[in-house]
PDB file of C-alpha atoms in Angstrom:
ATOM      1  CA  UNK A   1      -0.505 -15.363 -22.069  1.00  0.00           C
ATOM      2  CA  UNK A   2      -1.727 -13.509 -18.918  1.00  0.00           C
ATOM      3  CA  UNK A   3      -4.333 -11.185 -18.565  1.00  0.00           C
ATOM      4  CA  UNK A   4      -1.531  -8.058 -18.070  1.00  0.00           C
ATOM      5  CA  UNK A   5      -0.364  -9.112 -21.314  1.00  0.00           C
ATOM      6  CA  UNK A   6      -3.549  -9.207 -23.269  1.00  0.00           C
ATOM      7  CA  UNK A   7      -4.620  -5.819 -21.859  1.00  0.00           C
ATOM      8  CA  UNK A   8      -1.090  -4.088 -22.427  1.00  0.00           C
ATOM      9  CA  UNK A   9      -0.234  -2.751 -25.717  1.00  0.00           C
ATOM     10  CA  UNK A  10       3.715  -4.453 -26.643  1.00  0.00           C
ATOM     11  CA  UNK A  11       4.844  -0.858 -26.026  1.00  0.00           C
ATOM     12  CA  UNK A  12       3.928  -0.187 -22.172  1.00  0.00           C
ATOM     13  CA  UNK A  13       4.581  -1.700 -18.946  1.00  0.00           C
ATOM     14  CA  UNK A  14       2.677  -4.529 -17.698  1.00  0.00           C
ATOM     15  CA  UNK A  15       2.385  -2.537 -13.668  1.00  0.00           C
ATOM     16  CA  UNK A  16       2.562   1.136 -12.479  1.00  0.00           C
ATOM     17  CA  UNK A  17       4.516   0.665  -9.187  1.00  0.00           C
ATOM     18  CA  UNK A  18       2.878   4.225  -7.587  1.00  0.00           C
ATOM     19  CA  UNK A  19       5.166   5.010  -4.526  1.00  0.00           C
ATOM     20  CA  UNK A  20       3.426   7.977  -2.368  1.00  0.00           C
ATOM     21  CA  UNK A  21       6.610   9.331   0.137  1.00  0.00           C
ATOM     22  CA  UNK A  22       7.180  12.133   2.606  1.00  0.00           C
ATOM     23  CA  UNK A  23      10.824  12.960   4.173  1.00  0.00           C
ATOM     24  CA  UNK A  24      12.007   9.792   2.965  1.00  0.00           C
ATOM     25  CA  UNK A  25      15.573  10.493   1.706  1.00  0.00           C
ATOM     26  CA  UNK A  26      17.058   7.703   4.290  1.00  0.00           C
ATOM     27  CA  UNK A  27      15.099   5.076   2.577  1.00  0.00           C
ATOM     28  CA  UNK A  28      14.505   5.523  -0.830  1.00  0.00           C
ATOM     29  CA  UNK A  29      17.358   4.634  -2.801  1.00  0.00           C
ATOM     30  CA  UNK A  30      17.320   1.281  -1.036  1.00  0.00           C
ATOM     31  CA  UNK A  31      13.545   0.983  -2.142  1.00  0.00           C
ATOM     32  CA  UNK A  32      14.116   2.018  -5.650  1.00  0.00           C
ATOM     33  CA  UNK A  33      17.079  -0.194  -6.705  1.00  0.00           C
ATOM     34  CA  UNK A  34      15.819  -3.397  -6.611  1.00  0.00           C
ATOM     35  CA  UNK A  35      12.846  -2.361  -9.072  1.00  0.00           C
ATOM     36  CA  UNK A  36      15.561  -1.046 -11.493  1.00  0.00           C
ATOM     37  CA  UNK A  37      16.467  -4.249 -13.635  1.00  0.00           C
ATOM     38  CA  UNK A  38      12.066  -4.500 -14.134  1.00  0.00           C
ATOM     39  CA  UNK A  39      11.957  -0.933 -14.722  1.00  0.00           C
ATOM     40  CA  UNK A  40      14.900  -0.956 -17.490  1.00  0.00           C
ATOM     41  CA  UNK A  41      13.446  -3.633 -19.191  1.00  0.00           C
ATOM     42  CA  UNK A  42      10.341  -1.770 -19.210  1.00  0.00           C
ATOM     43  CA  UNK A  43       8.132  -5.001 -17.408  1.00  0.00           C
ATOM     44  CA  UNK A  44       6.921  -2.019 -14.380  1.00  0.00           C
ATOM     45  CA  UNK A  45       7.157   1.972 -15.033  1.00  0.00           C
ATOM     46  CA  UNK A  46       7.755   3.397 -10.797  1.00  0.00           C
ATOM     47  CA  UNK A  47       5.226   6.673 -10.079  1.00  0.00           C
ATOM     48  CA  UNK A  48       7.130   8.527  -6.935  1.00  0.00           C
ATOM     49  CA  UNK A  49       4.786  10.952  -5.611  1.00  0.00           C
ATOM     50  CA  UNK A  50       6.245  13.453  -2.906  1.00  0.00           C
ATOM     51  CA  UNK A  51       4.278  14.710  -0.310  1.00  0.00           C
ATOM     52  CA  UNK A  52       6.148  18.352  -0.442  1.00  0.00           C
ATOM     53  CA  UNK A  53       8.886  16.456   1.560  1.00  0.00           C
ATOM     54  CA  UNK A  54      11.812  19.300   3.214  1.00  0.00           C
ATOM     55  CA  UNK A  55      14.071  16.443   2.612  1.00  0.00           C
ATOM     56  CA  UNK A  56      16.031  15.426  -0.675  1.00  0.00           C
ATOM     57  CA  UNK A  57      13.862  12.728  -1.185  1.00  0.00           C
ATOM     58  CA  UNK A  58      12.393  13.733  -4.687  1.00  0.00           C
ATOM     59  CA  UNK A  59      16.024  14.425  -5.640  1.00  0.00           C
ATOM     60  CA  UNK A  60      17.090  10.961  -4.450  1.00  0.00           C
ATOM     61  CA  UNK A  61      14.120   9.563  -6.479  1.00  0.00           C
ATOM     62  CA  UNK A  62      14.586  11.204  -9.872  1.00  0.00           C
ATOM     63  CA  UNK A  63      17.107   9.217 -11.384  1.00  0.00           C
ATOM     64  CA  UNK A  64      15.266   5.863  -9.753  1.00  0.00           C
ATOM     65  CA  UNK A  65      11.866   6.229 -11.288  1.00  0.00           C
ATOM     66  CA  UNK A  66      10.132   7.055 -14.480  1.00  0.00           C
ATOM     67  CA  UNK A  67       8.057   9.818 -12.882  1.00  0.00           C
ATOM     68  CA  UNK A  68       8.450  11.818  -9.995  1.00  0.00           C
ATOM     69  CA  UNK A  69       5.043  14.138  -9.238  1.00  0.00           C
ATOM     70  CA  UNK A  70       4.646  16.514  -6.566  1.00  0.00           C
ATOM     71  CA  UNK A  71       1.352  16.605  -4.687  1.00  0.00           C
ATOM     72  CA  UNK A  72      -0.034  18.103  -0.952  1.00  0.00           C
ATOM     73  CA  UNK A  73       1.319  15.632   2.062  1.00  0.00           C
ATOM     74  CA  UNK A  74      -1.242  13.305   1.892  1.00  0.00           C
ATOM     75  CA  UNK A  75      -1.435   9.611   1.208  1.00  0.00           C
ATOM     76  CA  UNK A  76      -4.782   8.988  -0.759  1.00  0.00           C
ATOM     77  CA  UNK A  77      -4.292  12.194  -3.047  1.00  0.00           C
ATOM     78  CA  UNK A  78      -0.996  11.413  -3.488  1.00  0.00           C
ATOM     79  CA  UNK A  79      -1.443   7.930  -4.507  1.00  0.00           C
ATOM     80  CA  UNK A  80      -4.438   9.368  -7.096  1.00  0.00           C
ATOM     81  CA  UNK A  81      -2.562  11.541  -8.438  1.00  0.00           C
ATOM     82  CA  UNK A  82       0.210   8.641  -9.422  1.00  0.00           C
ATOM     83  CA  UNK A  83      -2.671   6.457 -10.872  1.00  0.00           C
ATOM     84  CA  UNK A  84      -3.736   8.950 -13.013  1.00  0.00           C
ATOM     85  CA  UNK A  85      -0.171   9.245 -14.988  1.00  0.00           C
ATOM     86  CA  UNK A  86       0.046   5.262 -14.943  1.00  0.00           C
ATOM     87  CA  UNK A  87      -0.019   4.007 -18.459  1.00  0.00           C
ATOM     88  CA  UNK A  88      -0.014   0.145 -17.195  1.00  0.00           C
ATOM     89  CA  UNK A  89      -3.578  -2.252 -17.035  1.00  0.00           C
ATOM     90  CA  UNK A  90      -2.225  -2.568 -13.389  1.00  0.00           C
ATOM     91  CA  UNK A  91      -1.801  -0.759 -10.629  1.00  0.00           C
ATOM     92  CA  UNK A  92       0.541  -1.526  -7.567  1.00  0.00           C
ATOM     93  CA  UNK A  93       0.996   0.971  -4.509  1.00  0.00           C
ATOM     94  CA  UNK A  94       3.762   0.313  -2.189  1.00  0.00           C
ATOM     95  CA  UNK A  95       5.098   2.271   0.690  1.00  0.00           C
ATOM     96  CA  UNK A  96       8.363   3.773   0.605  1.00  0.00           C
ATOM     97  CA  UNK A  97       9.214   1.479   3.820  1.00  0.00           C
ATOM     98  CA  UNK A  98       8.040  -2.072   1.843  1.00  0.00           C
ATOM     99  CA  UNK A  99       9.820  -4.136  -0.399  1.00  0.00           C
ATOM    100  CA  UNK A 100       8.504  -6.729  -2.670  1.00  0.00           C
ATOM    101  CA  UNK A 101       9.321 -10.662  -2.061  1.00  0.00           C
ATOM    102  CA  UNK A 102      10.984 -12.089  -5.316  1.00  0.00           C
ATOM    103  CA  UNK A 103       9.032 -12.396  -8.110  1.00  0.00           C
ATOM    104  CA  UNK A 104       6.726 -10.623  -6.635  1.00  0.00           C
ATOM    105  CA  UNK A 105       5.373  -8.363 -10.324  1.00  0.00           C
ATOM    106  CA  UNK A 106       5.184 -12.346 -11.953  1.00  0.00           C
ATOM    107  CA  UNK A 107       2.845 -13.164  -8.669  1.00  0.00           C
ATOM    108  CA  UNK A 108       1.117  -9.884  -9.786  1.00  0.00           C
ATOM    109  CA  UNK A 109       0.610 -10.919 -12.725  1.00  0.00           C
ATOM    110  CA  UNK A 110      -0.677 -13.955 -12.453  1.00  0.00           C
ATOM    111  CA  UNK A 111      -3.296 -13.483  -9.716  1.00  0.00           C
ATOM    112  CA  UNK A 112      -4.910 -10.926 -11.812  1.00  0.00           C
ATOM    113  CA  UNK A 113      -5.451 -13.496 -14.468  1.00  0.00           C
ATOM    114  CA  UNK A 114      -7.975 -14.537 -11.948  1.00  0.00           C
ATOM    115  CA  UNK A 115      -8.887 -11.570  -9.883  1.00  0.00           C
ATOM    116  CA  UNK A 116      -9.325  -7.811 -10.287  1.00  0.00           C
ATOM    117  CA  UNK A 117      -7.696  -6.948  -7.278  1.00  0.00           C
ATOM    118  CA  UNK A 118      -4.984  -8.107  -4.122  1.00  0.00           C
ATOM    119  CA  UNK A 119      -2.523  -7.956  -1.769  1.00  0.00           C
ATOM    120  CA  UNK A 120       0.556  -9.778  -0.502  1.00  0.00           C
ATOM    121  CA  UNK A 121       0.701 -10.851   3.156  1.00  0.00           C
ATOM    122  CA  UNK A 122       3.020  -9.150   5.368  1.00  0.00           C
ATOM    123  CA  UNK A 123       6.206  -9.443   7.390  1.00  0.00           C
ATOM    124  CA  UNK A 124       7.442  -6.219   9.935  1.00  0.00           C
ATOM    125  CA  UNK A 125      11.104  -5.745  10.345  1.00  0.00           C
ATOM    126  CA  UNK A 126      12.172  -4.408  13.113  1.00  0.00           C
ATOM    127  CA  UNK A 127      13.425  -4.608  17.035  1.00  0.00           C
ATOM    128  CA  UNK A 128      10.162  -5.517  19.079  1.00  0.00           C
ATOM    129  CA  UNK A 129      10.108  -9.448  19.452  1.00  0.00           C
ATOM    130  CA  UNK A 130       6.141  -8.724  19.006  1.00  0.00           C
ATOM    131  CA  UNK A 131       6.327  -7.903  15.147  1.00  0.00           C
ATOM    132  CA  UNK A 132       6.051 -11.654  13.542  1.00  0.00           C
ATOM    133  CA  UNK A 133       2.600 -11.982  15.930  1.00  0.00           C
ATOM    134  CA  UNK A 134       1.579  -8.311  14.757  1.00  0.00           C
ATOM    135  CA  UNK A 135       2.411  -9.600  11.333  1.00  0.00           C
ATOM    136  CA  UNK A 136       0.546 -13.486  11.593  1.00  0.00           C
ATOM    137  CA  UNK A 137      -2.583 -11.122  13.067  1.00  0.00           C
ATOM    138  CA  UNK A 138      -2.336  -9.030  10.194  1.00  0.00           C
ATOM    139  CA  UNK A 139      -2.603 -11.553   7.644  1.00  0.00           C
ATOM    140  CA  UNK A 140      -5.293 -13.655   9.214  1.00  0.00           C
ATOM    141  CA  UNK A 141      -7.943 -10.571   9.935  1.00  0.00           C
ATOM    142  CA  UNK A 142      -7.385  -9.481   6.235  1.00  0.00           C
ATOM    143  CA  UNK A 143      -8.018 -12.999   4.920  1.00  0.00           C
ATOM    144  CA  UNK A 144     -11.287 -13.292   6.965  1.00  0.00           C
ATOM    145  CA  UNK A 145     -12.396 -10.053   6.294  1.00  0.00           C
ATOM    146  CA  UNK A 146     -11.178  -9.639   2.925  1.00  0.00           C
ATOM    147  CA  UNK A 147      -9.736  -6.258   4.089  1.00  0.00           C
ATOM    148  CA  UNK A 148      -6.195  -4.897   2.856  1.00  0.00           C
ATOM    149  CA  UNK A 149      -3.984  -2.266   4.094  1.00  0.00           C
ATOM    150  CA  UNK A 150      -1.163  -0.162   2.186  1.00  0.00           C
ATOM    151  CA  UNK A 151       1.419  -1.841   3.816  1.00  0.00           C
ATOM    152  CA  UNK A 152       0.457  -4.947   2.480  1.00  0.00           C
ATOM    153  CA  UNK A 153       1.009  -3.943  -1.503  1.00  0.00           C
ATOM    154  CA  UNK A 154      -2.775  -3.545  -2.899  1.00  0.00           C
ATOM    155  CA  UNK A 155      -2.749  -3.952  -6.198  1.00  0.00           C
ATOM    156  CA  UNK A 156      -5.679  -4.085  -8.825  1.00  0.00           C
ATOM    157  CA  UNK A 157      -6.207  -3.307 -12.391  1.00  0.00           C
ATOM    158  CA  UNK A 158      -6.244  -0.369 -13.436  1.00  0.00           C
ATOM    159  CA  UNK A 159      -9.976  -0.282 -15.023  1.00  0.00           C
ATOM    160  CA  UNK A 160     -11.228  -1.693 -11.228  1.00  0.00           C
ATOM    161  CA  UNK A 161      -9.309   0.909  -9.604  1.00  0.00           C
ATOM    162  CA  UNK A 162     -11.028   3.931 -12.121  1.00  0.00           C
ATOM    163  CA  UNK A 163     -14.557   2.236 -11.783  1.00  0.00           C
ATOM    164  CA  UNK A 164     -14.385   1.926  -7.497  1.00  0.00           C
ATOM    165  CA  UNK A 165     -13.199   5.614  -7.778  1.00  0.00           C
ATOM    166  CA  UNK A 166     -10.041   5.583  -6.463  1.00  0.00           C
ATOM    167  CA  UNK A 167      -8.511   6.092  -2.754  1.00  0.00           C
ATOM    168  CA  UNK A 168     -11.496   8.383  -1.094  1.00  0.00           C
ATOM    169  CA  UNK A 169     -10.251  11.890  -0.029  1.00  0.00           C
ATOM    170  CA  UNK A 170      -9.521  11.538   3.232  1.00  0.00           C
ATOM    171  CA  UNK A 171      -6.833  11.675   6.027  1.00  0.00           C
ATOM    172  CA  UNK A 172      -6.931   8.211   6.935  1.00  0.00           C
ATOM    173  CA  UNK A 173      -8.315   4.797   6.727  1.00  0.00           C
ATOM    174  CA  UNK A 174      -8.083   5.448   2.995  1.00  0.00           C
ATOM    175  CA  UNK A 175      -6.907   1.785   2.622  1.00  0.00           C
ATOM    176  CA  UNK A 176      -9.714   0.408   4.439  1.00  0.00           C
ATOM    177  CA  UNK A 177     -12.485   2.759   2.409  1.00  0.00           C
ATOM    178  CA  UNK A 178     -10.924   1.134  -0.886  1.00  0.00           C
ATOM    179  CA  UNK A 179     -10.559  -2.328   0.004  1.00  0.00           C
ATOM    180  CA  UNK A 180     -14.580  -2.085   1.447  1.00  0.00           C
ATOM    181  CA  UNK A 181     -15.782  -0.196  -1.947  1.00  0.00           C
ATOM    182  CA  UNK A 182     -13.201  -2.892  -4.159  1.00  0.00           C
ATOM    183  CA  UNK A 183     -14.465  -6.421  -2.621  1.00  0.00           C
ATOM    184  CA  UNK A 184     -17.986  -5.624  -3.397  1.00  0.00           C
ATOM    185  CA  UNK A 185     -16.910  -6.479  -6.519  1.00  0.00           C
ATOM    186  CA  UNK A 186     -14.717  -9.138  -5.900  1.00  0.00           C
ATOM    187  CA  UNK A 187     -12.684 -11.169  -3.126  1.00  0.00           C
ATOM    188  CA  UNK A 188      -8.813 -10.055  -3.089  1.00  0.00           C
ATOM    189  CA  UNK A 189      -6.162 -12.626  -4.095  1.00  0.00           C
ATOM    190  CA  UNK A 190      -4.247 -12.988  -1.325  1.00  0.00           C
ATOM    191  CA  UNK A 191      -0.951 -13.585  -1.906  1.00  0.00           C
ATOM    192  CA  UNK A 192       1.390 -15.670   0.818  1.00  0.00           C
ATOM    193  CA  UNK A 193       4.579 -14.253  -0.040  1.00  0.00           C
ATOM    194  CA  UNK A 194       5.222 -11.852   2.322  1.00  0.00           C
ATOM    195  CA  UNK A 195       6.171  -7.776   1.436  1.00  0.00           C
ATOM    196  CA  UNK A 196       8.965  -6.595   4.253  1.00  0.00           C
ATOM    197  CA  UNK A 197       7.794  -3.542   5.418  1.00  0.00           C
ATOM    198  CA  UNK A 198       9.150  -1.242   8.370  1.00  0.00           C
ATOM    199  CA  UNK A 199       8.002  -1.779  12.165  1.00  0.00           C
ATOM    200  CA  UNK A 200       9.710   1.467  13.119  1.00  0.00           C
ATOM    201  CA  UNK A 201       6.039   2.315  14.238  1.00  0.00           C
ATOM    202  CA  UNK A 202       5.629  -0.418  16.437  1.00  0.00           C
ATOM    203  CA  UNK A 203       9.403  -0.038  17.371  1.00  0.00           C
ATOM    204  CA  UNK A 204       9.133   3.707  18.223  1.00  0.00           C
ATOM    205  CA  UNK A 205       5.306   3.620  20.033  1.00  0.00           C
ATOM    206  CA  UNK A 206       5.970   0.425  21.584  1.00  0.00           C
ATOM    207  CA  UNK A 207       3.937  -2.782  20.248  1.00  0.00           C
ATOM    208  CA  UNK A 208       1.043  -3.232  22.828  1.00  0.00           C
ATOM    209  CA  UNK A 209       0.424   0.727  22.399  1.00  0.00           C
ATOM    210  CA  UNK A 210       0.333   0.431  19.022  1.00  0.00           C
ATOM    211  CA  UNK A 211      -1.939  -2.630  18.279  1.00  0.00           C
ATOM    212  CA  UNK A 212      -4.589  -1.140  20.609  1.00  0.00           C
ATOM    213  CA  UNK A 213      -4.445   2.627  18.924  1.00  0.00           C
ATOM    214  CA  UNK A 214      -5.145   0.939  15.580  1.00  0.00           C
ATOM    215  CA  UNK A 215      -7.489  -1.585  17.144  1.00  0.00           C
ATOM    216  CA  UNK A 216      -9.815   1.652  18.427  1.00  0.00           C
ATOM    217  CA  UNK A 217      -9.343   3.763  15.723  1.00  0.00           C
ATOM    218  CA  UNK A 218     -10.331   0.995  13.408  1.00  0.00           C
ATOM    219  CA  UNK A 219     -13.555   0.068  15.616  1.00  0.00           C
ATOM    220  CA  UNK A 220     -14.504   3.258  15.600  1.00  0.00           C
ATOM    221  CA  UNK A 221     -14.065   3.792  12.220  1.00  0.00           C
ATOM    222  CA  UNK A 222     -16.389   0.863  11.736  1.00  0.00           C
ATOM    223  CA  UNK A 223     -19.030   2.550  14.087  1.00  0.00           C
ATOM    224  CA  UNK A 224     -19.514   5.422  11.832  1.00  0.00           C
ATOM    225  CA  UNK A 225     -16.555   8.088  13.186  1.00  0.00           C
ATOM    226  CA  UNK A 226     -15.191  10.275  10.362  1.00  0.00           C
ATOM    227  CA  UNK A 227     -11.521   9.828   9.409  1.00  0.00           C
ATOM    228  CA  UNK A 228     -10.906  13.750   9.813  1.00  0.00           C
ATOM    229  CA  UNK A 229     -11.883  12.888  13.643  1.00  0.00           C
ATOM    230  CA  UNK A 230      -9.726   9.955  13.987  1.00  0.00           C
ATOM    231  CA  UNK A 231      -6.680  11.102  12.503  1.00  0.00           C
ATOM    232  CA  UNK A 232      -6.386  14.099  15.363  1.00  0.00           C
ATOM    233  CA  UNK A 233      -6.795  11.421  17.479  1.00  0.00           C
ATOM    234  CA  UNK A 234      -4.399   9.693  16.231  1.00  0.00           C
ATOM    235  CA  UNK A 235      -1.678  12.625  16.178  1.00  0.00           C
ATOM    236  CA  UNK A 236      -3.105  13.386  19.851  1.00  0.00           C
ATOM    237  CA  UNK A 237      -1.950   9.288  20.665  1.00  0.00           C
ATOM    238  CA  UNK A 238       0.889   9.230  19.259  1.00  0.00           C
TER     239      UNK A 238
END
């Protein structure tokens, strides 16, 4: 019996899939409908949290999830706000642009048996021939440094999650500020199957532009520069 199991009364799910999402009416029925069979055997319960979106999205969400919440455009308050409706002992945030590998709640499951927290390593889809490089250099810096990012699937129980404090309140970097405050306590399991998630970033920006933006914002970051700062400079990049 796993860990998820122990912790989980017979009655509730064994992960909260929390999906933060802003104008994303195009994507999220495609998102959503693989999780359904899980969801309707109540393994996962799926959190949709919309960012005030002037889309349909939440409309396109309601019948797909368990819970749809409303909450200010912004990822980390949007993603606390989902946590604190979750009923599972686990927590899972995924983009609206990622998709799980197969299996990938068992995987879940199994690593936390182990650990208190993780991630899944990546694979971009998308046009630029660059994306399975971006993607190997994404894996390898956050197995060396123990560092996740949302688009890799962090997930955690939900007990590590309350204790660390959540996502901090800010505009950015909130992945980073979690994963730092998180393996403290503990190295992340990192998972080798790979998430799909969009490259329409490094598709629409252009690769090279894109890798060095995040490169500098993340140095800086590390050098002591406030995430309020960096996201304007961010907007002003991009």
């Amino acid at each position: 019996m796993s860990w998820v199991e122990v912790n989980s009364a017979e009655q509730l799910p064994r992960l909260s899939i929390v999906i933060p999402m802003f104008n994303e009416a195009a994507t999220m029925e495609v998102a959503l409908t693989p999780l359904q069979p899980l969801r309707c055997a109540k393994i996962i319960e799926v959190i949709v949290v919309d960012g005030e979106s002037s889309d349909n999205s939440a409309l396109i969400a309601q019948p797909l999830a368990d819970l749809v919440l409303s909450s200010p455009a912004s990822r980390s308050l949007q993603m606390n706000l989902g946590a604190q409706y979750a009923c599972a002992p686990a927590l899972l945030f995924l983009h609206a642009d990622t998709r799980l590998p197969e299996g990938g709640v068992e995987q879940i499951t199994q690593a936390l048996n182990t650990y208190t927290w993780g991630r899944f390593d990546i694979k971009l889809a998308g046009r630029s021939r660059w994306l399975p490089m971006v993607s190997w250099m994404m894996n390898q810096r956050s197995r060396l440094t123990h560092i996740a990012t949302g688009d890799q699937g962090m997930f955690m129980r939900t007990s590590t999650f309350q204790e660390v404090g959540g996502f901090p309140k800010q505009p950015l970097m909130e992945d980073i500020e979690l994963s730092k405050r998180l393996k403290k306590r503990s190295p992340p399991a990192c998972l080798r199957a790979k998430v799909i998630s969009s490259g329409r970033r490094w598709d629409e920006f252009g690769a090279w532009k894109t890798i060095r933006l995040m490169w500098r914002l993340r140095y800086r970051y590390w050098r002591g520069v406030s995430a309020t700062q960096l996201v304007k400079e961010y907007r002003d990049a991009r």
